[in-house]
Every structure is written in C-alpha cells, then in structure tokens.
Amino acid sequence: MNTTQRSESINSFFDSFVDSTTTLKQFVVRYEKALDSRREKERREDFESRHKSRILRIGSKMEHHGALVYTKTIFNLFQDELVKSNQFIKEKVSKDGSCYEYKVSSCFDSRDSFVVRIDLSSKVGTCQCNLFEFKGILCRHILAIFHIKNVVEIPKHFILKRWTKEGNKGNGVFENKPSVEDDHEKSATARCLHVCRFINQLSSFAEKSEEQYKVIVGDLDQIFKKVLSMEEDNNSSQKQISEVNHDALENQQNHSDPPLLLNIGDPHISQTKGRKKGGRGESQNSRFKSGLEIALAHGTVKKRTCHGCGGYGHNKRSCKGKEKSTNTPTFGNTEEEV
Ligand SMILES: [Zn+2]
Ligand SMILES: [Zn+2]
C-alpha cells in the first residue's frame, strides 16, 4: 500500500458516513458509527480467521502450519508463495558447515532468480528478494530451499506476531521489543534489521547538520575497518575476499567519499490507478472518435462552404474576402451558415 492508496482508502471509508453538509454535532455521532463499523469488520474477520478452515492447495505440513498460525489474508499471501515455490531450480553455490548458499531460479521467468543464504542448524536465512524484510512473509525462494532441506514448519523467527491470529491481542510493541541479549544473537535477519534501524536514525541526524554528519561518517569508518579486520582474523579461508573489500574501501577514501555501508534494493513497484501512459496499442490508447469525425473521414458529410466567397474552411462572418465579393453568386452545393 503506498501513501496515495492509504489516504484514498481512508477518504472512501469516511465518505459513506460524512459529507460536505454534515454538521460538527452530526460528525461526532457519525465518526463513532464509522469506528464501530470498522471494529465490527475486524471482529468478523477475527472470527473467520479463527473458526473457518482454510482451503489447502498443496496439503503439505508447511501449508498446514501456515493455516494454523496466520490470519486469513496473510495465509492467502503465504499460500501463493508456497504454491509458486514448486517452480524453481535450485543450484548450490557454496557450503560452509551448516551454512548454504543457493541460487534459486524460476523455470518460467528469467528475472525471478535470487540468491538465498541459509544456516540450516538455526534455520536462519535471508533472500536477495527481501520479501520478508518488506512484507514479513517468507518468500518462494526460501520456501523452495526449505522444501529440499526437509524443513516442514515455518521457523519461529519467520512468524511476525502481527500477522498471526493473536496479532491484535495485547500490546505487541512491548512484547516484541527486541533485546540485544536474546534476539539479535540468534537471528541473522533480526540482527540485520536492528542495524538497519540504527543506520536509518543516524542518517536523519546526518541530514540535520554538517558537523553531525562528519562525526557519524568518521566513526562509521572506524567501525567499518574494525569489522573488516575481525573478518580477516576469524575467517582465514575468506581472506582474499576481505582484502578485496579493503582495497575497495581505500579506493573510496582516495576519492574522499564516505564508505558505502548499506546495500539497498529497488522498492516494490505498485500498480497505479487509471489508464497507463503510452502503451500497449494505438487502438487502446487513443480516444474514441465522434460521429462527425468518422463521417468526415469517410467523406459522407458535405464540407461547409462560405456563403460570401464560396471558399472552404470558414463562414461568411469570418470571411476575409467579404467586402470584395459580397455579390458573388452562391453555388449549388453551398449551405446556409448561421
Ligand atoms: Zn526470495
Ligand atoms: Zn469566404
């Protein structure tokens, strides 16, 4: 949902309760009614989520588990991903202990090809497509890997509380409040999100003043070097790679640019309303012609001629040759202009 869609949906939500003639007193009453109807709708969806059974399309354990934990709407999205996860080719790129890296490519769409990194002992993983980071639903690529690795339930850290049937019970914000001690040490995704949040906050400070920007970039530079040297110490097998990174860092410093810390993907493209600009075909894109235009094109309507001079394309009033030729006799096919 983008911002325009959100404001439009709120507008249309209130449209049925409030209009331009509503007085302030009426507004208070109708506003309550509007909220009541929204609460009623939520209760109804709650009820359906809890008591109506889902239609399973695959019948796998994974699908059962999704039906058990997710609300109706989220389950439908999850099910779509699960069904599509069958159409992928999985190529192992690398393996390091229980950590695997796979290239997962669609049989039908060459653009739908992403790299999945996964630690099978903790079942923590990320996918290049970032669907989980954007929507909180496991993507078809990770699900495809889970399938071949016999992971038959959705791992706990991939189930967001807000998408579960219990999501609107209690105060999720405080219950889910991340603490460094437990969560971030376990889940790579949670660690990644935590750091992203930090960097986001820092970037807003950097926007405010040049001094703050310099402090932030300077310290981040230190952190970056520290982390890189840790990588080198811990991981001698990947020594070459980190040296390449180090070179890249030094190159960047030579150009006095701040080091690039975040790898930000393209946002999801949402469908806009209305007819597309440019397009599929001339016939769809051009407007409908009026009856007169069609008739003119086929030559079935007589062109109007000037009563004054007998010429085409103007009438007697706008005739330039008016004064000279007021007495010119009219022609047989001439029509009277009004
Ligand atoms: Zn993915
Ligand atoms: Zn004329």
Short mmCIF file of C-alpha atoms and ligand atoms in Angstrom, two decimals:
data_model
loop_
_atom_site.label_atom_id
_atom_site.label_comp_id
_atom_site.label_asym_id
_atom_site.label_seq_id
_atom_site.Cartn_x
_atom_site.Cartn_y
_atom_site.Cartn_z
CA MET A 1 0.00 0.00 0.00
CA ASN A 2 1.50 3.34 -0.95
CA THR A 3 0.65 6.70 0.63
CA THR A 4 -1.87 7.72 -2.04
CA GLN A 5 -3.72 4.45 -1.73
CA ARG A 6 -3.77 4.82 2.04
CA SER A 7 -5.29 8.32 2.00
CA GLU A 8 -7.74 7.25 -0.70
CA SER A 9 -8.89 4.28 1.30
CA ILE A 10 -9.36 6.46 4.41
CA ASN A 11 -11.29 9.00 2.32
CA SER A 12 -13.62 6.40 0.88
CA PHE A 13 -14.02 4.87 4.36
CA PHE A 14 -15.39 8.16 5.74
CA ASP A 15 -17.28 9.07 2.55
CA SER A 16 -20.14 6.76 3.42
CA PHE A 17 -20.58 8.40 6.83
CA VAL A 18 -19.71 12.07 6.34
CA ASP A 19 -20.33 14.55 3.52
CA SER A 20 -19.95 18.29 2.99
CA THR A 21 -23.32 19.06 4.64
CA THR A 22 -22.53 17.20 7.87
CA THR A 23 -22.57 19.49 10.92
CA LEU A 24 -20.00 19.19 13.68
CA LYS A 25 -22.53 17.62 16.03
CA GLN A 26 -23.56 15.05 13.45
CA PHE A 27 -19.91 14.41 12.68
CA VAL A 28 -19.17 13.27 16.25
CA VAL A 29 -22.01 10.76 16.14
CA ARG A 30 -21.18 9.51 12.67
CA TYR A 31 -17.48 9.25 13.44
CA GLU A 32 -18.36 6.88 16.28
CA LYS A 33 -20.54 4.91 13.89
CA ALA A 34 -17.71 4.72 11.38
CA LEU A 35 -15.32 3.40 14.01
CA ASP A 36 -17.93 0.93 15.24
CA SER A 37 -18.38 -0.44 11.74
CA ARG A 38 -14.61 -0.83 11.39
CA ARG A 39 -14.40 -2.66 14.73
CA GLU A 40 -17.29 -4.88 13.72
CA LYS A 41 -15.49 -5.71 10.48
CA GLU A 42 -12.33 -6.59 12.38
CA ARG A 43 -14.28 -8.81 14.80
CA ARG A 44 -15.89 -10.58 11.86
CA GLU A 45 -12.52 -11.18 10.21
CA ASP A 46 -11.14 -12.36 13.54
CA PHE A 47 -13.97 -14.84 13.78
CA GLU A 48 -13.44 -16.09 10.25
CA SER A 49 -9.70 -16.34 10.83
CA ARG A 50 -10.27 -18.44 13.91
CA HIS A 51 -13.22 -20.62 13.02
CA LYS A 52 -13.37 -21.05 9.27
CA SER A 53 -10.98 -23.64 7.98
CA ARG A 54 -8.62 -22.72 5.16
CA ILE A 55 -8.69 -24.33 1.77
CA LEU A 56 -5.37 -26.10 1.37
CA ARG A 57 -3.97 -26.23 -2.15
CA ILE A 58 -0.92 -28.40 -1.51
CA GLY A 59 -1.67 -30.28 1.68
CA SER A 60 1.92 -30.14 2.94
CA LYS A 61 2.89 -29.83 6.59
CA MET A 62 4.21 -26.35 5.86
CA GLU A 63 0.85 -25.26 4.46
CA HIS A 64 -0.97 -26.71 7.48
CA HIS A 65 1.33 -24.79 9.79
CA GLY A 66 0.69 -21.54 7.89
CA ALA A 67 -3.07 -22.10 8.11
CA LEU A 68 -2.69 -22.67 11.84
CA VAL A 69 -0.76 -19.51 12.72
CA TYR A 70 -1.57 -16.86 10.10
CA THR A 71 -4.70 -14.75 9.67
CA LYS A 72 -6.85 -15.43 6.62
CA THR A 73 -5.40 -12.64 4.46
CA ILE A 74 -1.77 -13.36 5.30
CA PHE A 75 -2.30 -17.08 4.85
CA ASN A 76 -3.53 -16.46 1.30
CA LEU A 77 -0.35 -14.50 0.52
CA PHE A 78 1.79 -17.17 2.15
CA GLN A 79 -0.03 -19.89 0.23
CA ASP A 80 0.65 -18.11 -3.07
CA GLU A 81 4.37 -18.07 -2.28
CA LEU A 82 4.25 -21.71 -1.23
CA VAL A 83 2.48 -22.84 -4.41
CA LYS A 84 4.93 -20.92 -6.60
CA SER A 85 7.93 -22.32 -4.69
CA ASN A 86 7.47 -25.54 -6.68
CA GLN A 87 8.57 -23.99 -9.96
CA PHE A 88 12.18 -23.22 -9.07
CA ILE A 89 15.55 -24.72 -9.96
CA LYS A 90 17.94 -24.78 -7.00
CA GLU A 91 21.70 -24.61 -7.64
CA LYS A 92 24.11 -24.90 -4.72
CA VAL A 93 26.63 -22.06 -4.88
CA SER A 94 28.62 -22.74 -1.71
CA LYS A 95 28.54 -24.63 1.58
CA ASP A 96 30.32 -23.77 4.80
CA GLY A 97 29.41 -26.00 7.74
CA SER A 98 25.64 -25.73 8.09
CA CYS A 99 25.54 -22.50 6.05
CA TYR A 100 24.39 -22.92 2.48
CA GLU A 101 24.15 -20.52 -0.40
CA TYR A 102 21.76 -21.35 -3.21
CA LYS A 103 20.84 -19.69 -6.47
CA VAL A 104 17.10 -20.15 -6.89
CA SER A 105 15.74 -19.50 -10.39
CA SER A 106 12.24 -19.72 -11.79
CA CYS A 107 11.59 -22.12 -14.67
CA PHE A 108 9.22 -19.61 -16.26
CA ASP A 109 10.61 -16.15 -15.56
CA SER A 110 14.33 -15.45 -16.01
CA ARG A 111 14.06 -12.26 -13.91
CA ASP A 112 12.82 -14.27 -10.92
CA SER A 113 16.23 -15.51 -9.82
CA PHE A 114 17.69 -14.77 -6.39
CA VAL A 115 20.43 -15.94 -4.03
CA VAL A 116 19.30 -17.49 -0.74
CA ARG A 117 21.71 -17.77 2.20
CA ILE A 118 20.62 -20.09 4.93
CA ASP A 119 22.01 -21.61 8.13
CA LEU A 120 20.33 -24.98 8.44
CA SER A 121 21.21 -25.53 12.11
CA SER A 122 19.32 -22.41 13.25
CA LYS A 123 17.12 -22.18 10.11
CA VAL A 124 18.00 -18.52 9.91
CA GLY A 125 18.31 -17.17 6.41
CA THR A 126 17.92 -14.28 4.02
CA CYS A 127 16.94 -13.98 0.40
CA GLN A 128 18.09 -11.34 -2.05
CA CYS A 129 14.49 -10.57 -2.99
CA ASN A 130 13.89 -9.16 0.54
CA LEU A 131 10.22 -10.13 0.61
CA PHE A 132 10.42 -11.00 4.30
CA GLU A 133 12.06 -7.66 5.11
CA PHE A 134 9.35 -5.82 3.14
CA LYS A 135 6.20 -7.76 3.95
CA GLY A 136 7.06 -10.18 6.74
CA ILE A 137 6.14 -13.23 4.68
CA LEU A 138 8.57 -15.97 3.70
CA CYS A 139 9.39 -15.76 0.00
CA ARG A 140 9.04 -18.57 -2.53
CA HIS A 141 12.85 -18.86 -2.80
CA ILE A 142 13.48 -19.61 0.88
CA LEU A 143 10.43 -21.90 0.87
CA ALA A 144 11.91 -23.77 -2.11
CA ILE A 145 15.11 -24.38 -0.13
CA PHE A 146 13.15 -25.37 2.99
CA HIS A 147 11.35 -27.94 0.86
CA ILE A 148 14.51 -29.70 -0.35
CA LYS A 149 16.08 -29.49 3.12
CA ASN A 150 13.03 -31.08 4.78
CA VAL A 151 12.16 -28.07 6.89
CA VAL A 152 8.44 -28.76 7.33
CA GLU A 153 7.35 -25.94 9.64
CA ILE A 154 7.75 -22.18 9.47
CA PRO A 155 10.67 -21.38 11.81
CA LYS A 156 9.59 -19.26 14.78
CA HIS A 157 11.69 -16.22 13.86
CA PHE A 158 9.96 -16.04 10.46
CA ILE A 159 6.50 -15.63 12.01
CA LEU A 160 5.73 -12.00 12.81
CA LYS A 161 3.26 -11.65 15.66
CA ARG A 162 1.27 -9.00 13.82
CA TRP A 163 0.43 -11.49 11.03
CA THR A 164 -0.83 -14.15 13.43
CA LYS A 165 -4.36 -14.73 14.66
CA GLU A 166 -3.30 -13.37 18.05
CA GLY A 167 -1.75 -10.28 16.44
CA ASN A 168 -4.38 -7.83 17.73
CA LYS A 169 -4.33 -9.15 21.29
CA GLY A 170 -2.21 -7.39 23.88
CA ASN A 171 0.41 -4.79 23.18
CA GLY A 172 2.63 -6.25 20.51
CA VAL A 173 5.06 -3.34 20.58
CA PHE A 174 6.30 -4.04 24.08
CA GLU A 175 6.10 -7.80 23.90
CA ASN A 176 8.20 -7.82 20.76
CA LYS A 177 10.63 -5.21 21.98
CA PRO A 178 14.00 -6.52 20.85
CA SER A 179 16.70 -7.00 23.41
CA VAL A 180 20.29 -7.41 22.33
CA GLU A 181 20.87 -10.37 24.68
CA ASP A 182 18.47 -12.90 23.22
CA ASP A 183 17.03 -11.98 19.83
CA HIS A 184 19.89 -10.50 17.90
CA GLU A 185 22.32 -13.20 18.85
CA LYS A 186 20.01 -15.80 17.42
CA SER A 187 18.52 -14.47 14.24
CA ALA A 188 20.61 -13.07 11.40
CA THR A 189 17.55 -11.35 9.98
CA ALA A 190 16.76 -9.66 13.30
CA ARG A 191 20.39 -8.55 13.63
CA CYS A 192 20.31 -7.12 10.13
CA LEU A 193 17.05 -5.24 10.76
CA HIS A 194 18.37 -3.89 14.06
CA VAL A 195 21.45 -2.42 12.39
CA CYS A 196 19.34 -1.03 9.53
CA ARG A 197 17.16 0.79 12.06
CA PHE A 198 20.26 2.29 13.71
CA ILE A 199 21.68 3.45 10.40
CA ASN A 200 18.34 4.95 9.43
CA GLN A 201 18.25 7.02 12.60
CA LEU A 202 21.85 8.11 12.07
CA SER A 203 21.11 9.19 8.51
CA SER A 204 18.37 11.52 9.75
CA PHE A 205 20.91 13.15 12.09
CA ALA A 206 23.37 13.46 9.23
CA GLU A 207 20.69 15.29 7.28
CA LYS A 208 20.35 17.91 10.02
CA SER A 209 23.88 19.27 10.25
CA GLU A 210 27.27 19.02 8.60
CA GLU A 211 29.08 18.56 11.95
CA GLN A 212 26.93 15.63 12.97
CA TYR A 213 27.42 14.17 9.53
CA LYS A 214 31.22 14.34 9.89
CA VAL A 215 31.14 12.68 13.33
CA ILE A 216 28.87 9.90 12.09
CA VAL A 217 30.82 9.18 8.91
CA GLY A 218 34.16 9.32 10.76
CA ASP A 219 33.05 6.86 13.43
CA LEU A 220 31.30 4.57 10.96
CA ASP A 221 34.54 4.49 9.00
CA GLN A 222 36.35 3.27 12.15
CA ILE A 223 33.66 0.66 12.77
CA PHE A 224 33.86 -0.49 9.18
CA LYS A 225 37.63 -1.02 9.39
CA LYS A 226 37.30 -2.77 12.76
CA VAL A 227 34.68 -5.18 11.43
CA LEU A 228 36.73 -5.87 8.32
CA SER A 229 39.80 -6.75 10.39
CA MET A 230 37.62 -9.04 12.55
CA GLU A 231 36.51 -10.77 9.38
CA GLU A 232 40.15 -11.30 8.39
CA ASP A 233 41.08 -12.70 11.81
CA ASN A 234 38.12 -15.02 12.12
CA ASN A 235 37.96 -16.27 8.62
CA SER A 236 41.27 -17.12 7.02
CA SER A 237 39.57 -19.01 4.23
CA GLN A 238 37.83 -15.85 3.08
CA LYS A 239 40.98 -13.78 3.42
CA GLN A 240 41.19 -12.87 -0.22
CA ILE A 241 37.64 -11.60 -0.38
CA SER A 242 38.04 -9.28 2.58
CA GLU A 243 41.26 -7.91 1.11
CA VAL A 244 39.34 -7.02 -1.99
CA ASN A 245 36.81 -5.25 0.22
CA HIS A 246 39.62 -3.45 2.00
CA ASP A 247 41.03 -2.29 -1.31
CA ALA A 248 37.60 -1.09 -2.29
CA LEU A 249 37.40 0.86 0.96
CA GLU A 250 40.76 2.51 0.38
CA ASN A 251 39.82 3.39 -3.16
CA GLN A 252 36.70 5.05 -1.86
CA GLN A 253 38.70 7.03 0.68
CA ASN A 254 41.03 8.25 -2.05
CA HIS A 255 38.01 9.77 -3.68
CA SER A 256 37.04 11.17 -0.26
CA ASP A 257 33.62 9.55 -0.43
CA PRO A 258 32.07 8.04 2.69
CA PRO A 259 32.19 4.23 2.60
CA LEU A 260 29.07 2.61 1.27
CA LEU A 261 27.62 0.59 4.13
CA LEU A 262 24.15 -0.37 3.05
CA ASN A 263 23.08 -2.35 0.07
CA ILE A 264 19.61 -1.03 -0.70
CA GLY A 265 17.44 -2.87 -3.19
CA ASP A 266 14.82 -1.45 -5.51
CA PRO A 267 11.41 -0.80 -3.93
CA HIS A 268 8.39 -2.83 -4.96
CA ILE A 269 6.60 -1.26 -7.90
CA SER A 270 2.93 -0.80 -7.11
CA GLN A 271 0.24 -0.65 -9.77
CA THR A 272 -1.10 2.87 -10.21
CA LYS A 273 -4.75 3.57 -10.91
CA GLY A 274 -6.19 4.65 -14.25
CA ARG A 275 -5.13 4.06 -17.81
CA LYS A 276 -1.43 3.59 -18.48
CA LYS A 277 0.52 6.28 -20.27
CA GLY A 278 1.90 5.24 -23.59
CA GLY A 279 1.18 1.83 -24.30
CA ARG A 280 0.01 -1.43 -25.50
CA GLY A 281 -1.59 -0.37 -28.74
CA GLU A 282 -2.83 2.64 -30.60
CA SER A 283 -6.42 1.41 -30.58
CA GLN A 284 -6.50 1.17 -26.76
CA ASN A 285 -4.64 4.35 -26.20
CA SER A 286 -6.40 6.82 -28.48
CA ARG A 287 -9.73 8.37 -27.60
CA PHE A 288 -12.99 7.41 -29.27
CA LYS A 289 -13.80 9.47 -32.35
CA SER A 290 -17.10 11.32 -32.53
CA GLY A 291 -19.69 10.52 -35.18
CA LEU A 292 -18.90 13.73 -37.05
CA GLU A 293 -15.17 12.96 -37.19
CA ILE A 294 -15.84 9.47 -38.53
CA ALA A 295 -18.27 10.84 -41.12
CA LEU A 296 -15.76 13.49 -42.21
CA ALA A 297 -13.07 10.84 -42.52
CA HIS A 298 -15.32 8.82 -44.82
CA GLY A 299 -16.38 11.88 -46.80
CA THR A 300 -20.10 11.34 -46.09
CA VAL A 301 -20.68 14.88 -44.86
CA LYS A 302 -20.53 17.84 -47.18
CA LYS A 303 -17.87 20.35 -46.28
CA ARG A 304 -19.35 23.70 -45.44
CA THR A 305 -18.61 26.45 -47.83
CA CYS A 306 -18.58 30.17 -47.31
CA HIS A 307 -21.71 31.97 -48.39
CA GLY A 308 -19.66 35.04 -49.24
CA CYS A 309 -16.80 33.82 -51.42
CA GLY A 310 -17.59 30.13 -51.91
CA GLY A 311 -14.28 29.02 -50.28
CA TYR A 312 -13.91 26.16 -47.74
CA GLY A 313 -12.98 26.25 -44.03
CA HIS A 314 -14.67 29.45 -42.89
CA ASN A 315 -18.07 31.10 -42.95
CA LYS A 316 -19.50 34.36 -44.14
CA ARG A 317 -18.82 36.18 -40.85
CA SER A 318 -15.13 35.26 -40.69
CA CYS A 319 -14.66 35.64 -44.42
CA LYS A 320 -11.64 37.72 -45.32
CA GLY A 321 -12.74 38.39 -48.85
CA LYS A 322 -16.09 39.66 -47.52
CA GLU A 323 -16.05 43.21 -48.75
CA LYS A 324 -14.73 42.45 -52.21
CA SER A 325 -17.09 39.64 -53.04
CA THR A 326 -20.38 40.37 -51.29
CA ASN A 327 -22.22 39.94 -54.55
CA THR A 328 -20.65 36.66 -55.59
CA PRO A 329 -23.44 34.28 -56.63
CA THR A 330 -23.90 31.17 -54.41
CA PHE A 331 -23.01 27.70 -55.66
CA GLY A 332 -25.32 24.76 -55.87
CA ASN A 333 -23.78 22.79 -53.01
CA THR A 334 -23.46 25.76 -50.68
CA GLU A 335 -25.20 25.56 -47.32
CA GLU A 336 -26.52 28.44 -45.34
CA GLU A 337 -24.28 29.35 -42.40
CA VAL A 338 -25.95 30.52 -39.20
ZN ZN B 1 13.22 -14.59 -2.13
ZN ZN B 2 -15.37 33.48 -47.74
#
